[in-house]
Amino acid sequence: MSEWKASWGYRALDFRLFQTLVGNETQRVMLKNNLNGERVRLHFSNRYGVESMTFDRVLIAPTYDMITAECQKGEKITFGGSESVTLEPGDEITSDEVEFSARSGIGFSVSTYMSGRCVVSCGVSSYPQPVSRVYNSLPGDFTAMDYFPVTPQVNFFRPVKDEPEVSFIYGLDRVDVLTDSDVKTIVCFGDSITHQSRWTGPFTDRIYRKLPGRVSVINCGIGGNRILHDAYALSGYGGLFGEAGVDRFEKDVFGSGVKIDLIIALHGVNDLLHPVAHYAPPDEKVTSDEIIDGLKTYARIAHSRQTPIAGVTLMPWRDFLGSWCADEDAKRLRVNDWIRSNDDYDDYIDFDLLTRDPNDTTRLLKLCDSGDNIHPGQAGG
């Protein structure tokens, strides 16, 4: 029996404070795939759009190296029978299903062409890792051409100027494959430590090599996200940090309608540090019990859907933007003790134990640190 399974997916984010003008250009997204099937469909989002977004052409093709596309083997994607699709602000849409041979180990190249000019304020951001890459073209429609004249994203997308490691994808946020119903789907849920993919990328790469055709991994992390509070509008990031985890968990994990087989949840450090680092007001400080109650909410929702969930302990963050203090760290340790010993979650992964400095457990081990004292680098991931 066959079912629709998500091969690749990220959470669409609110970039209304970081709008960028796009027009007469092709976007090419290279995606790792571990699923086998003969039909695919794409999901597009303009959830946080300020203007309508029109794609004139969309083409999916195989990629064997995550760099070049085999466009002669590609298929046009349609929406209600039409090659073009317009997403009004707030819209999301799933394409028509198309016959396309998906094979584990052969990636997807999704090329989209937008002829008109559009202020883009909704999209997916990702970091260098083995799961996805994105390229933008010089002016013109290159959807059906193997040759792809690239223009650097740093030329037009502000967050890339601020953080050159970031890549930005607009429109596309999920690819589904009609595949064997026994295939398992894992969702990684949390904040920037998940979103940045420095651990989810190597995890995905390793599990795909070990279990070809049998599992997919979806990233539902949002940088700056908290369990208990929405993004603070005056933080300097607008709504980029997203809705509170307790409000978005069910929608983001289960909203696609695709069966989820395991959730890995790493969440809570921003609830502790944001009010101290002035990303949120002081009256949004939380207790360890409130964080634990939020994590219990995740487990309750997951189990109501007959889905196992694994918790992840919170890593230390001493010297991150002056936000560390002994009181907040004591809350972190209390939350970690609960994650290691509770009966609400089905299992846990001890990131704290794996990454902390044994000589000062309030800090990340230098080998694991990206350099900002909170996010793991490539070695840490």
C-alpha atoms as a printed R data frame, in Angstrom:
    type eleno elety resid chain resno      x      y       z
1   ATOM     1    CA   MET     A     1  0.000  0.000   0.000
2   ATOM     2    CA   SER     A     2  1.198  3.532  -0.803
3   ATOM     3    CA   GLU     A     3  0.865  6.770   1.165
4   ATOM     4    CA   TRP     A     4  2.013 10.344   0.756
5   ATOM     5    CA   LYS     A     5  5.159 10.987   2.796
6   ATOM     6    CA   ALA     A     6  7.143 14.198   3.158
7   ATOM     7    CA   SER     A     7 10.584 13.801   1.587
8   ATOM     8    CA   TRP     A     8 11.820 17.279   2.577
9   ATOM     9    CA   GLY     A     9 10.321 20.123   4.549
10  ATOM    10    CA   TYR     A    10 11.117 23.248   6.557
11  ATOM    11    CA   ARG     A    11  8.841 25.656   8.433
12  ATOM    12    CA   ALA     A    12  7.931 28.814   6.476
13  ATOM    13    CA   LEU     A    13  9.009 31.898   8.447
14  ATOM    14    CA   ASP     A    14  7.858 35.494   8.927
15  ATOM    15    CA   PHE     A    15 10.316 37.762   7.104
16  ATOM    16    CA   ARG     A    16  8.081 40.832   7.062
17  ATOM    17    CA   LEU     A    17 10.798 42.829   8.817
18  ATOM    18    CA   PHE     A    18 13.335 41.604   6.222
19  ATOM    19    CA   GLN     A    19 11.426 42.015   2.959
20  ATOM    20    CA   THR     A    20 13.220 41.611  -0.356
21  ATOM    21    CA   LEU     A    21 12.214 42.473  -3.932
22  ATOM    22    CA   VAL     A    22 12.240 39.577  -6.385
23  ATOM    23    CA   GLY     A    23 11.400 39.711 -10.087
24  ATOM    24    CA   ASN     A    24 12.240 38.115 -13.438
25  ATOM    25    CA   GLU     A    25 14.402 35.461 -11.831
26  ATOM    26    CA   THR     A    26 14.657 31.711 -11.419
27  ATOM    27    CA   GLN     A    27 15.182 30.046  -8.062
28  ATOM    28    CA   ARG     A    28 16.678 26.556  -8.052
29  ATOM    29    CA   VAL     A    29 16.455 24.470  -4.880
30  ATOM    30    CA   MET     A    30 18.473 21.250  -4.548
31  ATOM    31    CA   LEU     A    31 17.045 18.771  -2.061
32  ATOM    32    CA   LYS     A    32 18.305 15.462  -0.705
33  ATOM    33    CA   ASN     A    33 15.763 12.656  -1.107
34  ATOM    34    CA   ASN     A    34 15.613  9.239   0.551
35  ATOM    35    CA   LEU     A    35 12.233  8.038  -0.732
36  ATOM    36    CA   ASN     A    36 11.195  5.831  -3.653
37  ATOM    37    CA   GLY     A    37  8.031  6.463  -5.623
38  ATOM    38    CA   GLU     A    38  6.508  7.319  -8.993
39  ATOM    39    CA   ARG     A    39  4.481 10.409  -8.042
40  ATOM    40    CA   VAL     A    40  5.397 13.655  -6.297
41  ATOM    41    CA   ARG     A    41  3.670 16.871  -5.236
42  ATOM    42    CA   LEU     A    42  4.983 20.204  -3.945
43  ATOM    43    CA   HIS     A    43  3.693 22.511  -1.217
44  ATOM    44    CA   PHE     A    44  4.095 26.293  -1.406
45  ATOM    45    CA   SER     A    45  3.488 28.903   1.289
46  ATOM    46    CA   ASN     A    46  2.914 32.662   1.383
47  ATOM    47    CA   ARG     A    47  1.739 32.483   4.995
48  ATOM    48    CA   TYR     A    48  3.362 35.786   5.982
49  ATOM    49    CA   GLY     A    49  3.152 37.495   2.602
50  ATOM    50    CA   VAL     A    50  2.479 41.204   2.187
51  ATOM    51    CA   GLU     A    51  1.924 40.868  -1.573
52  ATOM    52    CA   SER     A    52  0.629 38.181  -3.901
53  ATOM    53    CA   MET     A    53  3.328 35.822  -5.185
54  ATOM    54    CA   THR     A    54  2.989 34.439  -8.731
55  ATOM    55    CA   PHE     A    55  5.099 31.586 -10.058
56  ATOM    56    CA   ASP     A    56  4.892 31.341 -13.851
57  ATOM    57    CA   ARG     A    57  6.644 28.005 -14.124
58  ATOM    58    CA   VAL     A    58  7.766 25.261 -11.765
59  ATOM    59    CA   LEU     A    59  9.879 22.270 -12.824
60  ATOM    60    CA   ILE     A    60 11.082 19.299 -10.821
61  ATOM    61    CA   ALA     A    61 14.092 17.357 -12.078
62  ATOM    62    CA   PRO     A    62 16.617 14.890 -10.670
63  ATOM    63    CA   THR     A    63 19.995 16.001  -9.357
64  ATOM    64    CA   TYR     A    64 22.812 13.549  -8.853
65  ATOM    65    CA   ASP     A    65 25.292 15.922  -7.230
66  ATOM    66    CA   MET     A    66 23.165 18.652  -5.540
67  ATOM    67    CA   ILE     A    67 24.816 21.143  -7.925
68  ATOM    68    CA   THR     A    68 23.529 20.485 -11.451
69  ATOM    69    CA   ALA     A    69 19.991 19.608 -12.595
70  ATOM    70    CA   GLU     A    70 19.067 17.025 -15.232
71  ATOM    71    CA   CYS     A    71 16.307 19.222 -16.686
72  ATOM    72    CA   GLN     A    72 15.689 16.985 -19.727
73  ATOM    73    CA   LYS     A    73 14.416 14.385 -17.232
74  ATOM    74    CA   GLY     A    74 12.234 16.941 -15.468
75  ATOM    75    CA   GLU     A    75  8.479 17.360 -15.219
76  ATOM    76    CA   LYS     A    76  6.400 20.518 -15.161
77  ATOM    77    CA   ILE     A    77  4.420 21.072 -11.978
78  ATOM    78    CA   THR     A    78  0.826 22.262 -12.292
79  ATOM    79    CA   PHE     A    79 -1.739 23.726  -9.924
80  ATOM    80    CA   GLY     A    80 -5.336 22.877 -10.762
81  ATOM    81    CA   GLY     A    81 -4.123 22.076 -14.270
82  ATOM    82    CA   SER     A    82 -2.371 25.428 -14.740
83  ATOM    83    CA   GLU     A    83  1.378 25.920 -15.070
84  ATOM    84    CA   SER     A    84  1.211 29.193 -13.125
85  ATOM    85    CA   VAL     A    85 -0.021 29.783  -9.598
86  ATOM    86    CA   THR     A    86 -0.691 32.902  -7.536
87  ATOM    87    CA   LEU     A    87 -0.560 32.812  -3.751
88  ATOM    88    CA   GLU     A    88 -2.269 35.733  -2.070
89  ATOM    89    CA   PRO     A    89 -0.971 36.871   1.337
90  ATOM    90    CA   GLY     A    90 -1.707 34.086   3.819
91  ATOM    91    CA   ASP     A    91 -2.210 31.430   1.143
92  ATOM    92    CA   GLU     A    92 -0.720 27.950   1.079
93  ATOM    93    CA   ILE     A    93 -1.213 25.467  -1.745
94  ATOM    94    CA   THR     A    94 -0.329 21.911  -2.714
95  ATOM    95    CA   SER     A    95  0.385 21.264  -6.391
96  ATOM    96    CA   ASP     A    96 -1.223 18.632  -8.557
97  ATOM    97    CA   GLU     A    97  0.520 15.306  -8.219
98  ATOM    98    CA   VAL     A    98  2.823 14.533 -11.139
99  ATOM    99    CA   GLU     A    99  4.390 11.353 -12.450
100 ATOM   100    CA   PHE     A   100  8.064 11.535 -11.554
101 ATOM   101    CA   SER     A   101 10.506  8.789 -10.657
102 ATOM   102    CA   ALA     A   102 11.828  9.439  -7.147
103 ATOM   103    CA   ARG     A   103 14.705  7.241  -6.035
104 ATOM   104    CA   SER     A   104 16.567  7.096  -2.736
105 ATOM   105    CA   GLY     A   105 19.943  8.766  -3.098
106 ATOM   106    CA   ILE     A   106 18.886 10.853  -6.117
107 ATOM   107    CA   GLY     A   107 17.982 14.396  -5.137
108 ATOM   108    CA   PHE     A   108 15.279 16.760  -6.351
109 ATOM   109    CA   SER     A   109 15.951 19.995  -8.212
110 ATOM   110    CA   VAL     A   110 12.945 22.330  -7.983
111 ATOM   111    CA   SER     A   111 13.178 25.385 -10.250
112 ATOM   112    CA   THR     A   112 10.639 28.213 -10.001
113 ATOM   113    CA   TYR     A   113 10.341 31.243 -12.284
114 ATOM   114    CA   MET     A   114  8.693 34.512 -11.261
115 ATOM   115    CA   SER     A   115  8.378 37.004 -14.135
116 ATOM   116    CA   GLY     A   116  6.691 39.805 -12.215
117 ATOM   117    CA   ARG     A   117  8.085 41.840  -9.356
118 ATOM   118    CA   CYS     A   118  7.080 40.819  -5.853
119 ATOM   119    CA   VAL     A   119  8.010 41.919  -2.353
120 ATOM   120    CA   VAL     A   120  8.796 38.584  -0.683
121 ATOM   121    CA   SER     A   121  8.277 38.411   3.088
122 ATOM   122    CA   CYS     A   122  7.696 34.685   3.648
123 ATOM   123    CA   GLY     A   123 10.091 31.854   3.084
124 ATOM   124    CA   VAL     A   124 12.345 29.146   4.388
125 ATOM   125    CA   SER     A   125 15.879 29.790   5.593
126 ATOM   126    CA   SER     A   126 18.444 27.044   5.869
127 ATOM   127    CA   TYR     A   127 22.126 26.655   6.617
128 ATOM   128    CA   PRO     A   128 24.908 24.835   4.775
129 ATOM   129    CA   GLN     A   129 24.311 21.159   5.271
130 ATOM   130    CA   PRO     A   130 23.787 18.039   3.177
131 ATOM   131    CA   VAL     A   131 19.988 18.320   2.952
132 ATOM   132    CA   SER     A   132 19.298 21.388   0.784
133 ATOM   133    CA   ARG     A   133 20.972 24.098  -1.281
134 ATOM   134    CA   VAL     A   134 19.486 27.061  -3.149
135 ATOM   135    CA   TYR     A   135 20.653 29.140  -6.097
136 ATOM   136    CA   ASN     A   136 19.180 32.315  -7.610
137 ATOM   137    CA   SER     A   137 19.687 33.318 -11.234
138 ATOM   138    CA   LEU     A   138 20.520 36.390 -13.202
139 ATOM   139    CA   PRO     A   139 17.367 37.852 -14.854
140 ATOM   140    CA   GLY     A   140 15.473 35.313 -16.930
141 ATOM   141    CA   ASP     A   141 13.645 31.987 -17.006
142 ATOM   142    CA   PHE     A   142 16.109 29.130 -16.596
143 ATOM   143    CA   THR     A   143 13.683 26.546 -15.200
144 ATOM   144    CA   ALA     A   144 14.227 24.087 -18.069
145 ATOM   145    CA   MET     A   145 17.938 24.736 -18.590
146 ATOM   146    CA   ASP     A   146 20.797 22.761 -17.078
147 ATOM   147    CA   TYR     A   147 22.913 25.907 -17.341
148 ATOM   148    CA   PHE     A   148 22.169 28.205 -14.431
149 ATOM   149    CA   PRO     A   149 23.784 31.677 -14.163
150 ATOM   150    CA   VAL     A   150 23.944 32.294 -10.415
151 ATOM   151    CA   THR     A   151 23.640 35.613  -8.634
152 ATOM   152    CA   PRO     A   152 24.679 35.633  -4.951
153 ATOM   153    CA   GLN     A   153 21.842 35.953  -2.448
154 ATOM   154    CA   VAL     A   154 23.913 38.425  -0.477
155 ATOM   155    CA   ASN     A   155 23.128 40.935  -3.241
156 ATOM   156    CA   PHE     A   156 19.448 41.164  -2.388
157 ATOM   157    CA   PHE     A   157 18.509 39.373   0.849
158 ATOM   158    CA   ARG     A   158 19.296 41.256   4.058
159 ATOM   159    CA   PRO     A   159 19.582 38.299   6.498
160 ATOM   160    CA   VAL     A   160 22.197 36.759   4.180
161 ATOM   161    CA   LYS     A   161 24.184 39.998   4.362
162 ATOM   162    CA   ASP     A   162 24.015 39.806   8.158
163 ATOM   163    CA   GLU     A   163 24.819 36.079   8.294
164 ATOM   164    CA   PRO     A   164 26.407 34.769   5.082
165 ATOM   165    CA   GLU     A   165 25.887 31.131   6.074
166 ATOM   166    CA   VAL     A   166 22.122 31.487   5.633
167 ATOM   167    CA   SER     A   167 20.296 30.501   2.428
168 ATOM   168    CA   PHE     A   168 16.782 31.723   1.638
169 ATOM   169    CA   ILE     A   169 14.038 29.831  -0.226
170 ATOM   170    CA   TYR     A   170 10.746 31.514  -1.118
171 ATOM   171    CA   GLY     A   171  7.528 29.702  -1.970
172 ATOM   172    CA   LEU     A   172  8.529 26.043  -1.685
173 ATOM   173    CA   ASP     A   173  8.456 24.567   1.825
174 ATOM   174    CA   ARG     A   174  7.725 20.837   1.345
175 ATOM   175    CA   VAL     A   175  8.059 17.987  -1.165
176 ATOM   176    CA   ASP     A   176  5.889 14.864  -0.848
177 ATOM   177    CA   VAL     A   177  6.403 11.463  -2.475
178 ATOM   178    CA   LEU     A   178  3.778  8.745  -2.889
179 ATOM   179    CA   THR     A   179  5.726  5.843  -1.420
180 ATOM   180    CA   ASP     A   180  5.438  2.655   0.617
181 ATOM   181    CA   SER     A   181  3.235  3.058   3.704
182 ATOM   182    CA   ASP     A   182  5.943  1.420   5.848
183 ATOM   183    CA   VAL     A   183  8.261  4.410   5.326
184 ATOM   184    CA   LYS     A   184  8.805  6.331   8.575
185 ATOM   185    CA   THR     A   185  8.741 10.123   8.982
186 ATOM   186    CA   ILE     A   186 10.717 11.866  11.741
187 ATOM   187    CA   VAL     A   187  9.990 15.499  12.670
188 ATOM   188    CA   CYS     A   188 12.658 17.534  14.488
189 ATOM   189    CA   PHE     A   189 10.939 20.322  16.435
190 ATOM   190    CA   GLY     A   190 12.491 23.239  18.267
191 ATOM   191    CA   ASP     A   191 14.438 26.485  17.962
192 ATOM   192    CA   SER     A   192 17.570 27.651  16.100
193 ATOM   193    CA   ILE     A   193 19.691 24.724  17.280
194 ATOM   194    CA   THR     A   194 17.339 22.494  15.277
195 ATOM   195    CA   HIS     A   195 16.596 25.036  12.538
196 ATOM   196    CA   GLN     A   196 20.270 25.637  11.714
197 ATOM   197    CA   SER     A   197 20.574 21.937  10.864
198 ATOM   198    CA   ARG     A   198 24.063 21.521  12.295
199 ATOM   199    CA   TRP     A   199 22.802 18.437  14.100
200 ATOM   200    CA   THR     A   200 19.734 17.580  12.003
201 ATOM   201    CA   GLY     A   201 21.799 17.690   8.794
202 ATOM   202    CA   PRO     A   202 24.402 15.091   9.854
203 ATOM   203    CA   PHE     A   203 21.656 13.065  11.553
204 ATOM   204    CA   THR     A   204 19.627 13.053   8.328
205 ATOM   205    CA   ASP     A   205 22.644 12.198   6.206
206 ATOM   206    CA   ARG     A   206 23.651  9.305   8.450
207 ATOM   207    CA   ILE     A   207 20.177  7.809   8.818
208 ATOM   208    CA   TYR     A   208 19.568  8.076   5.056
209 ATOM   209    CA   ARG     A   209 22.768  6.153   4.366
210 ATOM   210    CA   LYS     A   210 21.844  3.522   6.933
211 ATOM   211    CA   LEU     A   211 18.165  3.194   5.936
212 ATOM   212    CA   PRO     A   212 17.819  3.991   2.215
213 ATOM   213    CA   GLY     A   213 14.213  4.306   1.100
214 ATOM   214    CA   ARG     A   214 12.864  3.727   4.593
215 ATOM   215    CA   VAL     A   215 12.794  7.067   6.442
216 ATOM   216    CA   SER     A   216 12.559 10.836   5.931
217 ATOM   217    CA   VAL     A   217 13.449 13.707   8.274
218 ATOM   218    CA   ILE     A   218 11.522 17.009   8.389
219 ATOM   219    CA   ASN     A   219 12.800 20.166  10.107
220 ATOM   220    CA   CYS     A   220 10.246 22.176  12.128
221 ATOM   221    CA   GLY     A   221 12.734 24.383  13.950
222 ATOM   222    CA   ILE     A   222 12.394 28.170  14.125
223 ATOM   223    CA   GLY     A   223 15.346 30.310  15.175
224 ATOM   224    CA   GLY     A   224 14.598 32.233  18.384
225 ATOM   225    CA   ASN     A   225 11.426 30.251  19.022
226 ATOM   226    CA   ARG     A   226 10.059 29.769  22.544
227 ATOM   227    CA   ILE     A   227  7.713 27.222  24.078
228 ATOM   228    CA   LEU     A   228  5.474 29.637  25.960
229 ATOM   229    CA   HIS     A   229  5.509 33.023  24.201
230 ATOM   230    CA   ASP     A   230  5.157 34.349  20.672
231 ATOM   231    CA   ALA     A   231  7.920 36.388  19.071
232 ATOM   232    CA   TYR     A   232  8.291 39.731  20.810
233 ATOM   233    CA   ALA     A   233  7.549 42.381  18.173
234 ATOM   234    CA   LEU     A   234 10.113 44.862  19.562
235 ATOM   235    CA   SER     A   235 12.995 42.374  19.690
236 ATOM   236    CA   GLY     A   236 14.444 43.701  16.432
237 ATOM   237    CA   TYR     A   237 13.356 40.565  14.573
238 ATOM   238    CA   GLY     A   238  9.616 41.220  14.251
239 ATOM   239    CA   GLY     A   239  7.721 37.966  13.957
240 ATOM   240    CA   LEU     A   240 10.711 35.946  12.758
241 ATOM   241    CA   PHE     A   241 10.930 33.979  16.016
242 ATOM   242    CA   GLY     A   242  7.447 32.575  15.393
243 ATOM   243    CA   GLU     A   243  4.437 31.586  17.415
244 ATOM   244    CA   ALA     A   244  4.749 29.955  20.818
245 ATOM   245    CA   GLY     A   245  5.585 26.267  20.581
246 ATOM   246    CA   VAL     A   246  2.492 25.241  22.533
247 ATOM   247    CA   ASP     A   247  0.376 26.966  19.857
248 ATOM   248    CA   ARG     A   248  2.258 25.827  16.753
249 ATOM   249    CA   PHE     A   249  3.257 22.279  17.738
250 ATOM   250    CA   GLU     A   250  0.171 20.436  16.498
251 ATOM   251    CA   LYS     A   251 -0.202 22.564  13.345
252 ATOM   252    CA   ASP     A   252  3.434 22.352  12.320
253 ATOM   253    CA   VAL     A   253  4.024 18.699  13.127
254 ATOM   254    CA   PHE     A   254  0.730 17.205  11.976
255 ATOM   255    CA   GLY     A   255 -0.809 19.887   9.740
256 ATOM   256    CA   SER     A   256  0.399 18.384   6.461
257 ATOM   257    CA   GLY     A   257 -1.792 15.330   6.978
258 ATOM   258    CA   VAL     A   258  1.249 13.087   6.493
259 ATOM   259    CA   LYS     A   259  1.601 10.372   9.134
260 ATOM   260    CA   ILE     A   260  4.404 11.167  11.606
261 ATOM   261    CA   ASP     A   261  6.242  8.264  13.246
262 ATOM   262    CA   LEU     A   262  8.620 10.027  15.651
263 ATOM   263    CA   ILE     A   263  9.112 13.543  17.031
264 ATOM   264    CA   ILE     A   264 12.429 14.769  18.448
265 ATOM   265    CA   ALA     A   265 11.816 17.911  20.533
266 ATOM   266    CA   LEU     A   266 14.656 20.235  21.604
267 ATOM   267    CA   HIS     A   267 13.081 23.367  23.054
268 ATOM   268    CA   GLY     A   268 13.171 25.766  25.983
269 ATOM   269    CA   VAL     A   269 16.498 27.591  26.093
270 ATOM   270    CA   ASN     A   270 15.037 30.770  24.552
271 ATOM   271    CA   ASP     A   271 12.292 30.864  27.181
272 ATOM   272    CA   LEU     A   272 15.099 31.231  29.720
273 ATOM   273    CA   LEU     A   273 17.499 33.582  27.960
274 ATOM   274    CA   HIS     A   274 15.297 35.961  25.914
275 ATOM   275    CA   PRO     A   275 14.051 38.090  28.832
276 ATOM   276    CA   VAL     A   276 17.636 38.335  30.119
277 ATOM   277    CA   ALA     A   277 19.108 39.151  26.682
278 ATOM   278    CA   HIS     A   278 16.380 41.783  26.045
279 ATOM   279    CA   TYR     A   279 14.799 39.850  23.168
280 ATOM   280    CA   ALA     A   280 11.651 39.800  25.327
281 ATOM   281    CA   PRO     A   281 10.314 41.905  28.233
282 ATOM   282    CA   PRO     A   282 11.228 40.955  31.818
283 ATOM   283    CA   ASP     A   283  7.613 40.039  32.597
284 ATOM   284    CA   GLU     A   284  7.936 37.099  30.169
285 ATOM   285    CA   LYS     A   285 10.399 35.300  32.431
286 ATOM   286    CA   VAL     A   286  9.263 31.739  33.069
287 ATOM   287    CA   THR     A   287  9.823 29.091  35.702
288 ATOM   288    CA   SER     A   288 11.232 25.629  35.127
289 ATOM   289    CA   ASP     A   289  7.813 24.187  35.981
290 ATOM   290    CA   GLU     A   290  6.203 26.301  33.255
291 ATOM   291    CA   ILE     A   291  8.710 25.013  30.705
292 ATOM   292    CA   ILE     A   292  8.067 21.464  31.864
293 ATOM   293    CA   ASP     A   293  4.314 21.990  31.525
294 ATOM   294    CA   GLY     A   294  4.900 23.185  27.950
295 ATOM   295    CA   LEU     A   295  6.958 20.101  27.168
296 ATOM   296    CA   LYS     A   296  4.228 17.965  28.673
297 ATOM   297    CA   THR     A   297  1.797 19.619  26.253
298 ATOM   298    CA   TYR     A   298  3.928 18.385  23.349
299 ATOM   299    CA   ALA     A   299  3.881 14.850  24.711
300 ATOM   300    CA   ARG     A   300  0.124 14.964  25.276
301 ATOM   301    CA   ILE     A   301 -0.533 16.104  21.693
302 ATOM   302    CA   ALA     A   302  1.913 13.579  20.223
303 ATOM   303    CA   HIS     A   303  0.396 10.673  22.125
304 ATOM   304    CA   SER     A   304 -3.132 11.749  21.181
305 ATOM   305    CA   ARG     A   305 -1.920 11.145  17.606
306 ATOM   306    CA   GLN     A   306 -0.320  7.792  18.557
307 ATOM   307    CA   THR     A   307  3.122  9.235  17.851
308 ATOM   308    CA   PRO     A   308  6.158  8.622  20.079
309 ATOM   309    CA   ILE     A   309  8.204 11.639  21.128
310 ATOM   310    CA   ALA     A   310 11.781 11.953  22.385
311 ATOM   311    CA   GLY     A   311 12.916 14.922  24.449
312 ATOM   312    CA   VAL     A   312 16.348 16.521  24.223
313 ATOM   313    CA   THR     A   313 18.216 18.078  27.152
314 ATOM   314    CA   LEU     A   314 19.103 21.785  26.968
315 ATOM   315    CA   MET     A   315 22.738 22.622  26.327
316 ATOM   316    CA   PRO     A   316 24.580 25.304  28.345
317 ATOM   317    CA   TRP     A   317 24.944 28.855  27.029
318 ATOM   318    CA   ARG     A   318 27.342 30.718  29.318
319 ATOM   319    CA   ASP     A   319 28.697 33.954  27.756
320 ATOM   320    CA   PHE     A   320 26.026 34.140  25.034
321 ATOM   321    CA   LEU     A   321 25.250 37.871  24.651
322 ATOM   322    CA   GLY     A   322 25.563 38.421  28.383
323 ATOM   323    CA   SER     A   323 22.337 36.469  28.896
324 ATOM   324    CA   TRP     A   324 23.648 33.816  31.279
325 ATOM   325    CA   CYS     A   325 22.897 33.975  34.990
326 ATOM   326    CA   ALA     A   326 22.942 31.355  37.723
327 ATOM   327    CA   ASP     A   327 19.169 31.535  38.334
328 ATOM   328    CA   GLU     A   328 18.289 30.759  34.695
329 ATOM   329    CA   ASP     A   329 20.912 28.027  34.510
330 ATOM   330    CA   ALA     A   330 19.423 26.408  37.608
331 ATOM   331    CA   LYS     A   331 16.102 26.310  35.751
332 ATOM   332    CA   ARG     A   332 17.812 24.637  32.793
333 ATOM   333    CA   LEU     A   333 19.272 21.952  35.049
334 ATOM   334    CA   ARG     A   334 15.863 21.364  36.623
335 ATOM   335    CA   VAL     A   335 14.290 20.961  33.166
336 ATOM   336    CA   ASN     A   336 17.076 18.569  32.138
337 ATOM   337    CA   ASP     A   337 16.574 16.452  35.258
338 ATOM   338    CA   TRP     A   338 12.903 16.162  34.328
339 ATOM   339    CA   ILE     A   339 13.679 15.257  30.682
340 ATOM   340    CA   ARG     A   340 15.978 12.463  31.870
341 ATOM   341    CA   SER     A   341 13.520 10.975  34.355
342 ATOM   342    CA   ASN     A   342  9.905 11.697  33.318
343 ATOM   343    CA   ASP     A   343  7.274  9.230  32.143
344 ATOM   344    CA   ASP     A   344  5.597 11.626  29.694
345 ATOM   345    CA   TYR     A   345  8.175 11.228  26.917
346 ATOM   346    CA   ASP     A   346  9.045  7.917  25.289
347 ATOM   347    CA   ASP     A   347 12.788  8.519  25.400
348 ATOM   348    CA   TYR     A   348 15.399 11.284  25.468
349 ATOM   349    CA   ILE     A   349 18.708 12.304  23.918
350 ATOM   350    CA   ASP     A   350 21.239 13.928  26.257
351 ATOM   351    CA   PHE     A   351 22.687 16.805  24.217
352 ATOM   352    CA   ASP     A   352 23.739 18.512  27.456
353 ATOM   353    CA   LEU     A   353 25.895 15.574  28.494
354 ATOM   354    CA   LEU     A   354 27.357 15.218  24.992
355 ATOM   355    CA   THR     A   355 28.336 18.859  24.459
356 ATOM   356    CA   ARG     A   356 29.112 20.474  27.829
357 ATOM   357    CA   ASP     A   357 32.646 21.205  28.993
358 ATOM   358    CA   PRO     A   358 33.430 18.641  31.732
359 ATOM   359    CA   ASN     A   359 35.599 21.249  33.472
360 ATOM   360    CA   ASP     A   360 32.812 23.863  33.500
361 ATOM   361    CA   THR     A   361 29.378 22.382  32.832
362 ATOM   362    CA   THR     A   362 27.847 25.851  32.375
363 ATOM   363    CA   ARG     A   363 29.717 26.133  29.046
364 ATOM   364    CA   LEU     A   364 29.778 24.312  25.738
365 ATOM   365    CA   LEU     A   365 32.860 22.250  25.043
366 ATOM   366    CA   LYS     A   366 35.063 24.352  22.760
367 ATOM   367    CA   LEU     A   367 35.133 21.614  20.120
368 ATOM   368    CA   CYS     A   368 31.323 21.708  19.936
369 ATOM   369    CA   ASP     A   369 30.888 25.494  19.959
370 ATOM   370    CA   SER     A   370 30.180 27.495  16.786
371 ATOM   371    CA   GLY     A   371 31.858 30.451  18.457
372 ATOM   372    CA   ASP     A   372 28.801 32.198  19.909
373 ATOM   373    CA   ASN     A   373 28.688 30.022  23.077
374 ATOM   374    CA   ILE     A   374 25.214 28.605  22.417
375 ATOM   375    CA   HIS     A   375 24.892 27.051  18.954
376 ATOM   376    CA   PRO     A   376 26.901 23.972  18.058
377 ATOM   377    CA   GLY     A   377 29.251 24.342  15.125
378 ATOM   378    CA   GLN     A   378 29.756 21.734  12.408
379 ATOM   379    CA   ALA     A   379 31.830 19.482  14.719
380 ATOM   380    CA   GLY     A   380 29.345 19.944  17.545
381 ATOM   381    CA   GLY     A   381 26.439 19.102  15.267
